[in-house]
Short mmCIF file of C-alpha atoms and ligand atoms in Angstrom, two decimals:
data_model
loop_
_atom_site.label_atom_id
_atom_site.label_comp_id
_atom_site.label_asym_id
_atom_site.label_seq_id
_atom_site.Cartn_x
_atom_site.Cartn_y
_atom_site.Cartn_z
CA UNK A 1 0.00 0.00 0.00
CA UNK A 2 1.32 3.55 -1.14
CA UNK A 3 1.01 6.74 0.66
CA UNK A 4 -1.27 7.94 -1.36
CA UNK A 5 -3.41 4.88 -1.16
CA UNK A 6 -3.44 4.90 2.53
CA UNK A 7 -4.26 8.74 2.51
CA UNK A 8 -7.04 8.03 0.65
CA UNK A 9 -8.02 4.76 3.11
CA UNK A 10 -8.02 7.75 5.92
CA UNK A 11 -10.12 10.26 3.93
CA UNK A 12 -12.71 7.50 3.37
CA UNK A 13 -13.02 6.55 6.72
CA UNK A 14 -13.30 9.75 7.86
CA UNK A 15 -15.81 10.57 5.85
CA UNK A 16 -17.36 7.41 6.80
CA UNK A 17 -17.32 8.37 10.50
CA UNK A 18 -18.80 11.45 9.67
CA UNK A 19 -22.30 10.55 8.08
CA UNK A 20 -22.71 6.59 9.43
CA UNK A 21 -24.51 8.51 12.71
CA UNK A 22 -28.15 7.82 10.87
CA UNK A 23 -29.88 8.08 14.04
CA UNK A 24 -30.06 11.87 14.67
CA UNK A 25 -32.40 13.95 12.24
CA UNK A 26 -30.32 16.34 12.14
CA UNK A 27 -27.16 17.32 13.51
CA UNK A 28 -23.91 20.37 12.88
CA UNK A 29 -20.52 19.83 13.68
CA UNK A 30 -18.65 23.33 13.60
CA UNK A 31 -15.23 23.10 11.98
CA UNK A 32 -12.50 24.56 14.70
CA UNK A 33 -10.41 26.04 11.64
CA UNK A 34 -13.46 28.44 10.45
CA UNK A 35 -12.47 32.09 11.74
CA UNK A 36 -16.12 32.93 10.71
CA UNK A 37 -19.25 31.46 12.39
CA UNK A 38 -20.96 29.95 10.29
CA UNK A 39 -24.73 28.26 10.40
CA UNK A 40 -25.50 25.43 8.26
CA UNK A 41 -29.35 24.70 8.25
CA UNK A 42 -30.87 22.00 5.56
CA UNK A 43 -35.18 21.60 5.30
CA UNK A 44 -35.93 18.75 3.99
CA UNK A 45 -39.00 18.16 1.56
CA UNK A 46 -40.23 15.16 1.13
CA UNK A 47 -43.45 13.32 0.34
CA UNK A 48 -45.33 11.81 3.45
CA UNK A 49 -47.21 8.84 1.42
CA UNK A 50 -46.94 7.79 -2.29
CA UNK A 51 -48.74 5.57 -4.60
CA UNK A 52 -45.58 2.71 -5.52
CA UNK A 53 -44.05 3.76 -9.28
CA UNK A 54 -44.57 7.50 -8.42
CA UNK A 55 -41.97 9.88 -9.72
CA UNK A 56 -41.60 12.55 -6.69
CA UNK A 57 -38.93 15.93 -6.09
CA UNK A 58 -37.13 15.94 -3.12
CA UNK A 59 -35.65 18.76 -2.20
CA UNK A 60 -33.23 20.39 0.28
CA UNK A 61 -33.20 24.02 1.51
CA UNK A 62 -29.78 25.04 2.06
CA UNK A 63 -29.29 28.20 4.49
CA UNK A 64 -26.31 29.57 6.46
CA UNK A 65 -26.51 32.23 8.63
CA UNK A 66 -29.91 33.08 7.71
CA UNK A 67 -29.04 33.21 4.24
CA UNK A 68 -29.58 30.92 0.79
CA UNK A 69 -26.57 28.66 0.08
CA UNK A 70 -26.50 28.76 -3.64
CA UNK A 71 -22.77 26.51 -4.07
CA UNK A 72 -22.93 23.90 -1.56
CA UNK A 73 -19.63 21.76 -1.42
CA UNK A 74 -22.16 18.89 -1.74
CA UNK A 75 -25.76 17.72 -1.27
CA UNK A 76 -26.10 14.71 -1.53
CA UNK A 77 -29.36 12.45 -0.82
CA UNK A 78 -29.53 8.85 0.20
CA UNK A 79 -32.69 6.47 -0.09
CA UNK A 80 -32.62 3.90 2.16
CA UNK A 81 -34.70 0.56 3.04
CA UNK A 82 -36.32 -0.36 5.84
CA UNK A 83 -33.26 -2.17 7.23
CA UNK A 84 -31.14 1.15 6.55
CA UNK A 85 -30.09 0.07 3.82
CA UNK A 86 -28.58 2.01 1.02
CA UNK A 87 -30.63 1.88 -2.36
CA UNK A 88 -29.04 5.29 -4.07
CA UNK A 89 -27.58 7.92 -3.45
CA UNK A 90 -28.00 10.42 -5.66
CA UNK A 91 -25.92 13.97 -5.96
CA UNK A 92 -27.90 17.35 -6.57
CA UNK A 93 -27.47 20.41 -8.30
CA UNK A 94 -28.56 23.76 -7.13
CA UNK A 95 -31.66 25.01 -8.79
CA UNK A 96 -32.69 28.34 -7.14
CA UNK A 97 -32.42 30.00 -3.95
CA UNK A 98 -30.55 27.44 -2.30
CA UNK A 99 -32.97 24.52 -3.11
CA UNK A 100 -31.13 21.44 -4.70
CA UNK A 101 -33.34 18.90 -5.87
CA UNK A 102 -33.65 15.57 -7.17
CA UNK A 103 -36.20 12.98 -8.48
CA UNK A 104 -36.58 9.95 -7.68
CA UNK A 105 -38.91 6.80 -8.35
CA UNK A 106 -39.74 4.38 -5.67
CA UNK A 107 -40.80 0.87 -7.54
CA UNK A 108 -41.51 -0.74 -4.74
CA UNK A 109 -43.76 -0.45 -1.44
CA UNK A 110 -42.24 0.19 1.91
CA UNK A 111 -41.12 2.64 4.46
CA UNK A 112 -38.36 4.40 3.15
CA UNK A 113 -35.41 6.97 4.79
CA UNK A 114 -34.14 9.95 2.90
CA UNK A 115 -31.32 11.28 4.22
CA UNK A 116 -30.36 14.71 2.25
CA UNK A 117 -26.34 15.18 2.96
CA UNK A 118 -24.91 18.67 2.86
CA UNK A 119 -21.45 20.03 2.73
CA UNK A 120 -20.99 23.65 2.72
CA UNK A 121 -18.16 26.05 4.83
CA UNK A 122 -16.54 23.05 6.08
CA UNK A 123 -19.58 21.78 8.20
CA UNK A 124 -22.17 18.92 7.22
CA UNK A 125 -26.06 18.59 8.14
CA UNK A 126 -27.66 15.56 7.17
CA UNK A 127 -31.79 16.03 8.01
CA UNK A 128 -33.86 12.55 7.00
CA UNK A 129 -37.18 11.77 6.52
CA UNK A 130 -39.44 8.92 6.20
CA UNK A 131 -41.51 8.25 3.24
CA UNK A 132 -43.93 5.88 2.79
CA UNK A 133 -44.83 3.90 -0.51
CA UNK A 134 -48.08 2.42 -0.67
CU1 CU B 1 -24.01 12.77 6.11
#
């Protein structure tokens, strides 16, 4: 194994660390190298119920500091089963006003978790919701 390979091994892991805490519907971890204070708020929208084979918008509201996040780092959002897990995960783009949104097509019935993940100013929010498929 390189260095470069095991950097990489570290990033992952990281990274890993970082969004594998599923439990909490939210939660901010403040970067100790930002000079500015920053906010990083994500609102989630997401259907409650949906007929199986629907074709929905999901989309996440990106604020900081009271204020529309228009270049996220990343927003990313993750379907997963009822068992947690992982189905897709899905990047978004920024459409307007700090909303990035994405569509998506649940086949089958179920409860479902969408997690929306968003990096912006060095700090990550990851609000989920559940959505049920009927
Ligand atoms: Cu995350």
């Amino acid at each position: 194994m390189n260095i470069k390979t095991l950097l990489l091994a570290v990033f992952a892991s990281v990274f890993l660390a970082a969004c594998s805490d599923g439990a909490d519907d939210e939660m901010n971890h403040d970067a100790p190298e930002s000079d500015e204070m920053r906010t990083l708020d994500v609102e989630l929208f997401t259907p409650d119920h949906l007929m199986s084979g629907e074709t929905v918008e999901m989309t996440a509201h990106v604020t900081s500091n009271d204020e529309d996040v228009t270049e996220a780092d990343h927003v990313m959002f993750e379907i997963q089963d009822e068992n947690e897990e992982t189905l897709e995960e899905i990047t978004a783009e920024h459409s307007e006003n700090g909303e990035y949104t994405v569509e998506y097509t649940f086949d089958e019935t179920g409860t479902y978790t969408v997690i929306s993940h968003v990096d912006a100013f060095s700090l990550h929010t990851m609000p989920s919701s559940e959505v049920i498929v009927e």
